[in-house]
Tab-separated table of C-alpha atoms in Angstrom:
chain	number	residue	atom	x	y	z
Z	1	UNK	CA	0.000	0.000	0.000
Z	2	UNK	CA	1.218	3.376	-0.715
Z	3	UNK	CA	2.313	5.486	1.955
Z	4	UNK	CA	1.935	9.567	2.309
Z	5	UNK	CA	4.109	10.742	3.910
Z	6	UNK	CA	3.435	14.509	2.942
Z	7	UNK	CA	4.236	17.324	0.204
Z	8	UNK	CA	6.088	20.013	-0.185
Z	9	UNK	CA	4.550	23.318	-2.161
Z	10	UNK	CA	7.210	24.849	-4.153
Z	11	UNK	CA	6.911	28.985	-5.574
Z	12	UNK	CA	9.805	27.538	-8.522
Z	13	UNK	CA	10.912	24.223	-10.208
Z	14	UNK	CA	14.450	24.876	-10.011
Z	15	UNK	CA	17.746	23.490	-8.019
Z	16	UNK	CA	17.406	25.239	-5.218
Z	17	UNK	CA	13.469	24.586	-4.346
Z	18	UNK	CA	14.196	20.783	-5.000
Z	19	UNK	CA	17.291	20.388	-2.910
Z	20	UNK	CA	15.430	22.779	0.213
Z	21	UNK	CA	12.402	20.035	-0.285
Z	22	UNK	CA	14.940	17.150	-0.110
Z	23	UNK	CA	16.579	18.797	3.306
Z	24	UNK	CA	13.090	19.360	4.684
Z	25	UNK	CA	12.108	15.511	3.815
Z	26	UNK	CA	15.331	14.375	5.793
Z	27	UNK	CA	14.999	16.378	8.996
Z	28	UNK	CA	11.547	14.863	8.988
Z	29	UNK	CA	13.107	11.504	8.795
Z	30	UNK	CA	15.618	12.368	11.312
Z	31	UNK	CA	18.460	11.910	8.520
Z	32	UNK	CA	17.649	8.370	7.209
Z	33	UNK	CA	18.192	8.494	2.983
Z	34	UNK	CA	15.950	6.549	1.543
Z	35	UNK	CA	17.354	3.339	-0.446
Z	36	UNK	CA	15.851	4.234	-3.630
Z	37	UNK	CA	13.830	6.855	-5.602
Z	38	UNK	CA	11.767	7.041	-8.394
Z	39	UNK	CA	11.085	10.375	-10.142
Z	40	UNK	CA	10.535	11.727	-13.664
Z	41	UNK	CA	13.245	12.795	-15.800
Z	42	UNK	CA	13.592	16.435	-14.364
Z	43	UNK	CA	17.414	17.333	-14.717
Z	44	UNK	CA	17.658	19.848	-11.250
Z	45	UNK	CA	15.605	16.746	-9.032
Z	46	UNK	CA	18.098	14.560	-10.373
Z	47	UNK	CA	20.885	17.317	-9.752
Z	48	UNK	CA	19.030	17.605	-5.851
Z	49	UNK	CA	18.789	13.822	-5.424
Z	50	UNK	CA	22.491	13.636	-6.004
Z	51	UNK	CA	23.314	16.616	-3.870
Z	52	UNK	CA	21.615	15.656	-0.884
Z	53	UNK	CA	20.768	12.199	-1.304
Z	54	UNK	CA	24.258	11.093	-3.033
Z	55	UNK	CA	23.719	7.368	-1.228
Z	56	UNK	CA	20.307	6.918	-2.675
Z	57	UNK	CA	19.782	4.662	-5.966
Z	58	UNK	CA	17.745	7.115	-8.305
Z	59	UNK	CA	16.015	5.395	-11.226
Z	60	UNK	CA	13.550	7.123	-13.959
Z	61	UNK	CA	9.790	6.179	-13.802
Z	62	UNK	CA	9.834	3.844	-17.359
Z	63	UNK	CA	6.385	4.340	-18.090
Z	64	UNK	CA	6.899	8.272	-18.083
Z	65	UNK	CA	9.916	7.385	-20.864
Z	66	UNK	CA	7.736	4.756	-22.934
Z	67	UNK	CA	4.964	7.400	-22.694
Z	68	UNK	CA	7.217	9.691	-25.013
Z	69	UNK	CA	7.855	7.100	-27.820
Z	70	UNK	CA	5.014	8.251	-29.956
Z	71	UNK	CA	5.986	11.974	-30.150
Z	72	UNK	CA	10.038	10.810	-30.223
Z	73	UNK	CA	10.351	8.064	-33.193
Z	74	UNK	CA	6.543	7.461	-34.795
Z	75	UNK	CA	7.990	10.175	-37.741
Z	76	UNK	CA	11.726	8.784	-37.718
Z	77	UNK	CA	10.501	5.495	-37.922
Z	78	UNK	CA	7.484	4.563	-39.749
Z	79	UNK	CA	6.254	1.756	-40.316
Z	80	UNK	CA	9.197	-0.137	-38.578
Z	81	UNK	CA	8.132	1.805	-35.073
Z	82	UNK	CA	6.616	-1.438	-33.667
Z	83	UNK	CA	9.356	-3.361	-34.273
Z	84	UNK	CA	11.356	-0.784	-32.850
Z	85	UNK	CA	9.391	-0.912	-29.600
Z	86	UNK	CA	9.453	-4.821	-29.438
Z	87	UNK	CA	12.978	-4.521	-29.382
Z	88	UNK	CA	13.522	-1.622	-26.818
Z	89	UNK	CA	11.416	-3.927	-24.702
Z	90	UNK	CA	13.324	-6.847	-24.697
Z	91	UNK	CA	16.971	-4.917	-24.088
Z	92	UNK	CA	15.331	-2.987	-21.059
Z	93	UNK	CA	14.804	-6.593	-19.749
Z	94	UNK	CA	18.080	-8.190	-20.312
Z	95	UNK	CA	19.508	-9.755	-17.685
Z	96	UNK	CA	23.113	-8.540	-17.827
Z	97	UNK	CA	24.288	-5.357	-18.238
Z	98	UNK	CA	27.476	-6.328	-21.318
Z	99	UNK	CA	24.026	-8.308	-22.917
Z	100	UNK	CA	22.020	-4.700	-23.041
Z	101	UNK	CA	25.343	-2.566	-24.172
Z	102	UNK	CA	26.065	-4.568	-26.823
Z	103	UNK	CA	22.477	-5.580	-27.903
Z	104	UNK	CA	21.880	-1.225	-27.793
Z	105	UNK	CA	24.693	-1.379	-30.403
Z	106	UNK	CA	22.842	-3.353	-33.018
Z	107	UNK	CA	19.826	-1.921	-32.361
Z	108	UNK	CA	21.413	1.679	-33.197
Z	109	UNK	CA	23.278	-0.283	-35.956
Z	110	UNK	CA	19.328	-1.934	-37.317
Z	111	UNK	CA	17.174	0.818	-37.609
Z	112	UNK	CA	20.261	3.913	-38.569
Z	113	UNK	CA	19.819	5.903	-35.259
Z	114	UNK	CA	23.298	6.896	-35.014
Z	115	UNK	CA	22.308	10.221	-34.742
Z	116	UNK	CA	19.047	10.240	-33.153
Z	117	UNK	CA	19.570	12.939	-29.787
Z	118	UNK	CA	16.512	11.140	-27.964
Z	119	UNK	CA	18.595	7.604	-28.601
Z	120	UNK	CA	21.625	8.940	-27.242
Z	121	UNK	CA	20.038	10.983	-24.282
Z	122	UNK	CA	18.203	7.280	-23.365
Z	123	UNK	CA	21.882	5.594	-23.767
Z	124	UNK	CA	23.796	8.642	-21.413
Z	125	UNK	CA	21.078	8.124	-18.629
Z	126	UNK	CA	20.593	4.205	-18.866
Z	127	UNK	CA	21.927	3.638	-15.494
Z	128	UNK	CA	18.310	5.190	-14.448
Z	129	UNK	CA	15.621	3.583	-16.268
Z	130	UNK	CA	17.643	-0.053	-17.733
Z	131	UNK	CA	16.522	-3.251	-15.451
Z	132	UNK	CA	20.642	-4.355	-16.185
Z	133	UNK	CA	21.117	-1.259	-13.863
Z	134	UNK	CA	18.969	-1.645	-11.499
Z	135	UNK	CA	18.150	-5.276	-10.407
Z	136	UNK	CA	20.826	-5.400	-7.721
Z	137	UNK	CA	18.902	-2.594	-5.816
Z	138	UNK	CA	15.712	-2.730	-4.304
Z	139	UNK	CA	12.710	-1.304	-5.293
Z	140	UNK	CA	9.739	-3.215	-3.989
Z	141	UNK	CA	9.411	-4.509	-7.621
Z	142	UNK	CA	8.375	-0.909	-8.644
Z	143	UNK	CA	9.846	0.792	-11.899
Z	144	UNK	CA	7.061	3.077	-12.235
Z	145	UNK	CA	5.496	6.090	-9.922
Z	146	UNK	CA	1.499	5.702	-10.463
Z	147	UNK	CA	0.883	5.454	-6.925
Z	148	UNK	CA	2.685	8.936	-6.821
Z	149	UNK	CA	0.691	9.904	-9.822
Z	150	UNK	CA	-3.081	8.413	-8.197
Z	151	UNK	CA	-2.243	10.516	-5.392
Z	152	UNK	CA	-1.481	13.721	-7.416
Z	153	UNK	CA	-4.777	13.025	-9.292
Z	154	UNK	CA	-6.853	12.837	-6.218
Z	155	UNK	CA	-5.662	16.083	-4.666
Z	156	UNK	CA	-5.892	18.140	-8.277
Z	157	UNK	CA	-9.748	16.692	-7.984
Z	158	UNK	CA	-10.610	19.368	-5.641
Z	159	UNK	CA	-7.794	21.738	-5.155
Z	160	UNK	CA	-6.544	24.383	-8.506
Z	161	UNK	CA	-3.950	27.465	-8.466
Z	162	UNK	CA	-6.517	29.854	-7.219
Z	163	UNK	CA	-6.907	27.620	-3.923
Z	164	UNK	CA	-5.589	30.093	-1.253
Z	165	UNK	CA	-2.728	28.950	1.023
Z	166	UNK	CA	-4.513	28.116	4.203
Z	167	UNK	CA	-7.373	26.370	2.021
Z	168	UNK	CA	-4.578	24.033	-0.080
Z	169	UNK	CA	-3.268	22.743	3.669
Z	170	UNK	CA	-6.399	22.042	5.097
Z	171	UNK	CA	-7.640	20.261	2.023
Z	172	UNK	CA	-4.461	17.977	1.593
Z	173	UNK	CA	-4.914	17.110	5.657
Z	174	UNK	CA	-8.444	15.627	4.703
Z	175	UNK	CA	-7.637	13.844	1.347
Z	176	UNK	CA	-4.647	12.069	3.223
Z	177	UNK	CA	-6.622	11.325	6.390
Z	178	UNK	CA	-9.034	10.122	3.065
Z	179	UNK	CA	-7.088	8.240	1.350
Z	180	UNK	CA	-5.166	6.668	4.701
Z	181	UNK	CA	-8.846	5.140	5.699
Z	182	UNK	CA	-9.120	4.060	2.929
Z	183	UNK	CA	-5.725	2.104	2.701
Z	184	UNK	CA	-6.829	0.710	6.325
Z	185	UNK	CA	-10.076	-0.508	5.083
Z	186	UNK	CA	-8.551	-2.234	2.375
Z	187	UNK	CA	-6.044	-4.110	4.368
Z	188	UNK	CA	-8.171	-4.931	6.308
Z	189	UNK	CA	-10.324	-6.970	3.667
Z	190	UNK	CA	-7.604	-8.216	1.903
Z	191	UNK	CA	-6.398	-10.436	5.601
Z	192	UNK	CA	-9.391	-11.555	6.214
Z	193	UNK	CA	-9.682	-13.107	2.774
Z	194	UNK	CA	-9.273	-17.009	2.395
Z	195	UNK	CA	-5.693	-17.578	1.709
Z	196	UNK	CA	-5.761	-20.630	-1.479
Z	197	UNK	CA	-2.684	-23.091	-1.732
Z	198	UNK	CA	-1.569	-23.980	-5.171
Z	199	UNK	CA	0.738	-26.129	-4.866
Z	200	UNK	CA	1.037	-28.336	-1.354
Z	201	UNK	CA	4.509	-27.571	-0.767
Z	202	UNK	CA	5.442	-27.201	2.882
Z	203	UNK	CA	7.286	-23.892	1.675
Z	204	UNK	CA	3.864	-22.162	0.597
Z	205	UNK	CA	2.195	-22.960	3.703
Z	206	UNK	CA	4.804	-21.434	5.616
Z	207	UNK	CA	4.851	-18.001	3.581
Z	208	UNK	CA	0.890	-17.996	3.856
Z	209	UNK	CA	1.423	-17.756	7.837
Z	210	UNK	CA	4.242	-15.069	7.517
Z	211	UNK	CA	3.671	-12.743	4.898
Z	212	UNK	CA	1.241	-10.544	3.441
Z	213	UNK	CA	-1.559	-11.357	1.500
Z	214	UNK	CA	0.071	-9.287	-1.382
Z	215	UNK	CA	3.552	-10.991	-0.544
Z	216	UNK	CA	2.288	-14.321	-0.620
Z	217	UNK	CA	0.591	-13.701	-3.778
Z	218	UNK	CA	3.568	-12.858	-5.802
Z	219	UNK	CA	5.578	-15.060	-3.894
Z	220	UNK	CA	3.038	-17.929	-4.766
Z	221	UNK	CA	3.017	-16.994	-8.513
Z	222	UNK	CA	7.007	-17.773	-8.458
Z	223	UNK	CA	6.117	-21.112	-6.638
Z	224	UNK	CA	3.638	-22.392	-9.126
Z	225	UNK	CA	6.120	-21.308	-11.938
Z	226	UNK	CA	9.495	-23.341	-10.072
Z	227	UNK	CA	7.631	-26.482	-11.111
Z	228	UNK	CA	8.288	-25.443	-14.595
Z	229	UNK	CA	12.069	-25.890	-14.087
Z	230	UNK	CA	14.978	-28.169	-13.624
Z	231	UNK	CA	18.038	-28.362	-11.427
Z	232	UNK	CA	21.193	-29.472	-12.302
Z	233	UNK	CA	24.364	-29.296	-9.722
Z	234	UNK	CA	27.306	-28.073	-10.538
Z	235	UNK	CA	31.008	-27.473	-8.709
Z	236	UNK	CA	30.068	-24.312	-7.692
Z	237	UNK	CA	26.370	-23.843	-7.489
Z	238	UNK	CA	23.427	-25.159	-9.727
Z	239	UNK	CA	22.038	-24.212	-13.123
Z	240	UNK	CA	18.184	-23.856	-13.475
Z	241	UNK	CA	16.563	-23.438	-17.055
Z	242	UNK	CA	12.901	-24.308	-18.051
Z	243	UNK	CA	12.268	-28.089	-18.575
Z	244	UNK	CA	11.766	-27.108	-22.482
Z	245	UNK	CA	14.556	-25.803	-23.013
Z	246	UNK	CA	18.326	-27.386	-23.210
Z	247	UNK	CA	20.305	-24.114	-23.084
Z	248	UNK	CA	20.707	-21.428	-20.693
Z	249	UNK	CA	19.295	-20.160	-17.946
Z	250	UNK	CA	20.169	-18.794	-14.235
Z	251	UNK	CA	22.394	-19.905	-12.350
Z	252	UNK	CA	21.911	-20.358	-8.317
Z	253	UNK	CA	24.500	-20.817	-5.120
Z	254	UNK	CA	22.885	-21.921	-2.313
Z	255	UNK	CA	24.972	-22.376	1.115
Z	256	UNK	CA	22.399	-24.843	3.085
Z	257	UNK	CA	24.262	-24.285	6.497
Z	258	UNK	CA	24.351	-20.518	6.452
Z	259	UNK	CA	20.748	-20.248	4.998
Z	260	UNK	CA	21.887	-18.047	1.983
Z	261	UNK	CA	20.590	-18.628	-1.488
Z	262	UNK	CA	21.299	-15.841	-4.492
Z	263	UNK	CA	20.126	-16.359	-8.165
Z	264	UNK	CA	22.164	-14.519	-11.433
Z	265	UNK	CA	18.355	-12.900	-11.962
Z	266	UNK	CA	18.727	-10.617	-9.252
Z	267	UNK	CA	14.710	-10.650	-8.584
Z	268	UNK	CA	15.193	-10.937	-4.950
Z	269	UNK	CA	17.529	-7.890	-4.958
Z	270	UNK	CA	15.289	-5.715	-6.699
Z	271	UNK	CA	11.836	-6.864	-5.557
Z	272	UNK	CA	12.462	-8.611	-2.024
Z	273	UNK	CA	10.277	-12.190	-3.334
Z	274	UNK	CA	12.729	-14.898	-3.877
Z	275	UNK	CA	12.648	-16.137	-8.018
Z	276	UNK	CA	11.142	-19.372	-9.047
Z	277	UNK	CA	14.647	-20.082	-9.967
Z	278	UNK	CA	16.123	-20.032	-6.088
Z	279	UNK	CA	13.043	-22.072	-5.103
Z	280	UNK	CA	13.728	-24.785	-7.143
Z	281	UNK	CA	16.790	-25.256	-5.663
Z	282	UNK	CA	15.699	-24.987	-2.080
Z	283	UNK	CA	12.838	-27.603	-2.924
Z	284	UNK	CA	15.067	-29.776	-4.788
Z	285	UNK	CA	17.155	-30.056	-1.207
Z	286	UNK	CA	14.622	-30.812	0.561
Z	287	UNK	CA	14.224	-27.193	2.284
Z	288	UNK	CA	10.855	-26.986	3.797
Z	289	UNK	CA	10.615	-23.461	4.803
Z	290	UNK	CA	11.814	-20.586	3.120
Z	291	UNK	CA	14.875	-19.283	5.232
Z	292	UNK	CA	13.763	-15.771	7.513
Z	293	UNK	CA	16.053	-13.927	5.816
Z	294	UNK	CA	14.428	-13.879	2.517
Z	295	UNK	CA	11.129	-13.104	3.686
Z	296	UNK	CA	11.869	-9.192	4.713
Z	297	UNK	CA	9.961	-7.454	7.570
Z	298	UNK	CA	7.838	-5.163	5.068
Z	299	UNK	CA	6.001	-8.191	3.937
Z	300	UNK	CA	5.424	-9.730	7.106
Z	301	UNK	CA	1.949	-9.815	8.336
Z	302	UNK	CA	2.200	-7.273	11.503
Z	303	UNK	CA	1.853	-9.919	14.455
Z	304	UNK	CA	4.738	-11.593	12.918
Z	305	UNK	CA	6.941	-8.239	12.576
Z	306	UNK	CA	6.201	-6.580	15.754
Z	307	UNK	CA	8.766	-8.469	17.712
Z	308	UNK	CA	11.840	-8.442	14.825
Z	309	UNK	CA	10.934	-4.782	14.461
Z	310	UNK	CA	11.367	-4.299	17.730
Z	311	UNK	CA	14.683	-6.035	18.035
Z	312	UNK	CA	16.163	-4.127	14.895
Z	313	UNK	CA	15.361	-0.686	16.468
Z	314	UNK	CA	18.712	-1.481	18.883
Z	315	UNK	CA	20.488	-3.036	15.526
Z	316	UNK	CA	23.839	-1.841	14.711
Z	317	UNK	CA	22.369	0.357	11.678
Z	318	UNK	CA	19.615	1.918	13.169
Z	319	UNK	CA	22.003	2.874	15.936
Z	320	UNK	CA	24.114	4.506	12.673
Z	321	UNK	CA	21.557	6.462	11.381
Z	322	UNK	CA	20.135	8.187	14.529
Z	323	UNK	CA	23.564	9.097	14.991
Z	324	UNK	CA	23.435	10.375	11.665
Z	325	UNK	CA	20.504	12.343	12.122
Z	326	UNK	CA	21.937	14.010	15.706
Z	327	UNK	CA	24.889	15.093	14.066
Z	328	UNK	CA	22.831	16.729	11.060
Z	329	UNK	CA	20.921	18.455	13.412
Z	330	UNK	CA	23.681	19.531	15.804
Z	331	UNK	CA	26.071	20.727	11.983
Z	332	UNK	CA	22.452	22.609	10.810
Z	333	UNK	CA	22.084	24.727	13.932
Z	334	UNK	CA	25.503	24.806	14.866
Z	335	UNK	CA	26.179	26.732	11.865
Z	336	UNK	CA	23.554	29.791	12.245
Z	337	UNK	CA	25.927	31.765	14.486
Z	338	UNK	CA	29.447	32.008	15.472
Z	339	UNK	CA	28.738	31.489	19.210
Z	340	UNK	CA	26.881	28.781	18.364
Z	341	UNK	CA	29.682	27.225	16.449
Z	342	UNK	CA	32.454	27.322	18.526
Z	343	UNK	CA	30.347	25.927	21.918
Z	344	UNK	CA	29.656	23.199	19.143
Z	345	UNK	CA	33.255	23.070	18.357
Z	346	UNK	CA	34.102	22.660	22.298
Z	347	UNK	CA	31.957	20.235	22.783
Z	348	UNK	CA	32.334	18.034	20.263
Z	349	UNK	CA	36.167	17.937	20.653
Z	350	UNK	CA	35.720	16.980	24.114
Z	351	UNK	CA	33.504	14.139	23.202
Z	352	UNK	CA	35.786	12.828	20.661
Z	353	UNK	CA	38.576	12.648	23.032
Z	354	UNK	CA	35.852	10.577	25.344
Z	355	UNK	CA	34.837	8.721	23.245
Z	356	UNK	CA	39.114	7.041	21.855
Z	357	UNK	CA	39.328	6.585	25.383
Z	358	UNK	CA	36.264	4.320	25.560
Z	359	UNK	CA	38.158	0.918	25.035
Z	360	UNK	CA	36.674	-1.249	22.193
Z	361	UNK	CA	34.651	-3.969	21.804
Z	362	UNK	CA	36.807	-7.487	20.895
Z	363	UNK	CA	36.287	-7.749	16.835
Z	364	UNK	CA	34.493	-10.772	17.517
Z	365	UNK	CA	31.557	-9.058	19.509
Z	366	UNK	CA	31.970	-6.073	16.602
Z	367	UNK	CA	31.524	-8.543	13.776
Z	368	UNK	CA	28.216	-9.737	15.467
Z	369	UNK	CA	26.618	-7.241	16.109
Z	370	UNK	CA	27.292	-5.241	12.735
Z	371	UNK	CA	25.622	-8.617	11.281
Z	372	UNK	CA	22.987	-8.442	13.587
């Protein structure tokens, strides 16, 4: 479910409104960066994402890109634009990132778009919008922003540039508090639904008591589909291709006594739902529940979560990033006076000097709990 968390009304599009909006957006989150963004293609929010948000993984919305085809290469291309479009669609889904580069190549080489500038602006900013790019970072499974958009929709419904100040505030308070019910209500409906097992395995059941009804459903699609495939064992890992075919495919590692599993397809990376590739390997070893690592606290039902999340609020990096946001604070209103600076300054020295006199944990105890 999507999750307001507010807006910010800007007098100009420009630099310097984007990157005050970002600042704003990060005291509010005492300092924690979000892991990944998705925006349109805006040059000064990409320039502000990168300014304040440098740690961040910023990707372009790819239905705001596809979206501009028509106007960008229906006259350049003719009657060859649909097979243009089939093949843009099948090089933003390569797996590999060498596979896309070179496979762009012959598709600049096929249809003479050498000098196209819309071809070589998608090419310069690929790293933003190209699966390749992105499937080792996390996004929820997302690559687009309508829930952004829906929301944007449902305020314009009732609010226009003649809506006075005071007016605009009190109206976005009541379309949130709106659409937040609503969100609620839905939930709501969606757990008390009957839960239906496809396919027996010990491993669904399990998931169907943990997670989500929406994580269980996309995790269940990639169960059904595992049946589809074969495992073969290698040295180092196994391969895992569709039973039809006799080349190919992914290829999976799987360390049984550590509980770690990782696929070449990246879809747990990018989308948090182990691939039908990974469980094919854990149900070809006999695994008979799917190992707590892989099913992530945001798609736990919440009577499952409450007690992790309560044990990773005294985790290692949670313990990093309030300390982040303290010393944000203290640098942001340190810095509005000299007096203010220099107590800061005194302080802060003497606290450092503290703080190398505190002896250190044994690297053994460090290790853990960074893992932790």
């Amino acid at each position: 479910m999507p999750c307001f968390f507010g807006c910010a009304l800007l007098r100009e599009e420009n630099l310097k409104s984007y990157s005050w909006a970002l600042k704003a957006f990060l005291g509010f989150m005492n300092g924690k960066v979000p892991q990944t963004i998705l925006t349109d293609q805006t040059l000064c929010v990409r320039e502000a994402i990168a300014m304040e948000m440098p740690s961040a993984k910023h990707a372009y919305c790819i239905w705001l890109i596809i979206a501009k085809f028509p106007s960008w290469f229906n006259a350049v291309l003719g009657d060859r634009y649909n097979e243009w479009k089939s093949e843009f669609y099948r090089l933003y889904n390569m797996e590999t990132i060498e596979d896309f580069e070179m496979g762009w190549r012959d598709m600049v080489n096929l249809f003479g778009l050498h000098t196209n500038r819309h071809i070589n602006t998608l090419f310069t900013s690929r790293t933003l919008w190209a699966l390749p790019y992105l499937r080792s970072h996390f996004f929820a499974g997302m690559t687009t922003t309508a829930h952004s958009k829906a929301i944007n929709a449902f305020i314009q419904r009732f609010l226009s540039a003649q809506s006075r100040l005071a007016h605009f505030i009190e109206q976005v308070a009541v379309a949130v508090d709106f659409k937040d019910q609503a969100g609620e209500q839905q939930t709501m409906q969606q757990n008390l639904q009957n839960i239906c097992l496809k396919t027996g395995a010990p491993m669904e059941s399990n998931a169907a008591s943990v997670l989500t009804p929406f994580a269980f459903s996309k995790l269940q699609e990639q169960l059904v589909l595992a049946a589809h495939y074969a495992s073969f064992q290698l040295e180092d890992g196994f391969l895992v291709r569709h039973h039809t075919k006799l080349e190919g495919g992914r290829k999976v590692y799987w360390l049984p006594r550590e509980s770690i599993i990782s696929c070449s397809c990246h879809h747990f990376e990018f989308s948090g739902i182990l691939c039908r590739h990974a469980l094919r390997v854990l149900s070809t070893g006999n695994c008979f529940q799917i190992p707590d690592r892989y099913m992530p606290l945001r798609w736990r039902r919440i009577n499952t979560s409450a007690k992790l999340l309560q044990n990773t609020l005294s985790d290692h990096t949670e313990r990093v990033q309030l300390l982040q946001g303290m010393v944000s604070n203290l640098v942001s209103e340190s810095v509005k006076s000299k007096d203010r600076l220099d107590i800061a300054m005194e302080h802060v020295s003497v606290l450092l000097s503290r703080i190398r006199d505190h002896p250190v944990p044994s690297s053994r105890y460090a290790r853990n709990d960074c893992f932790t």
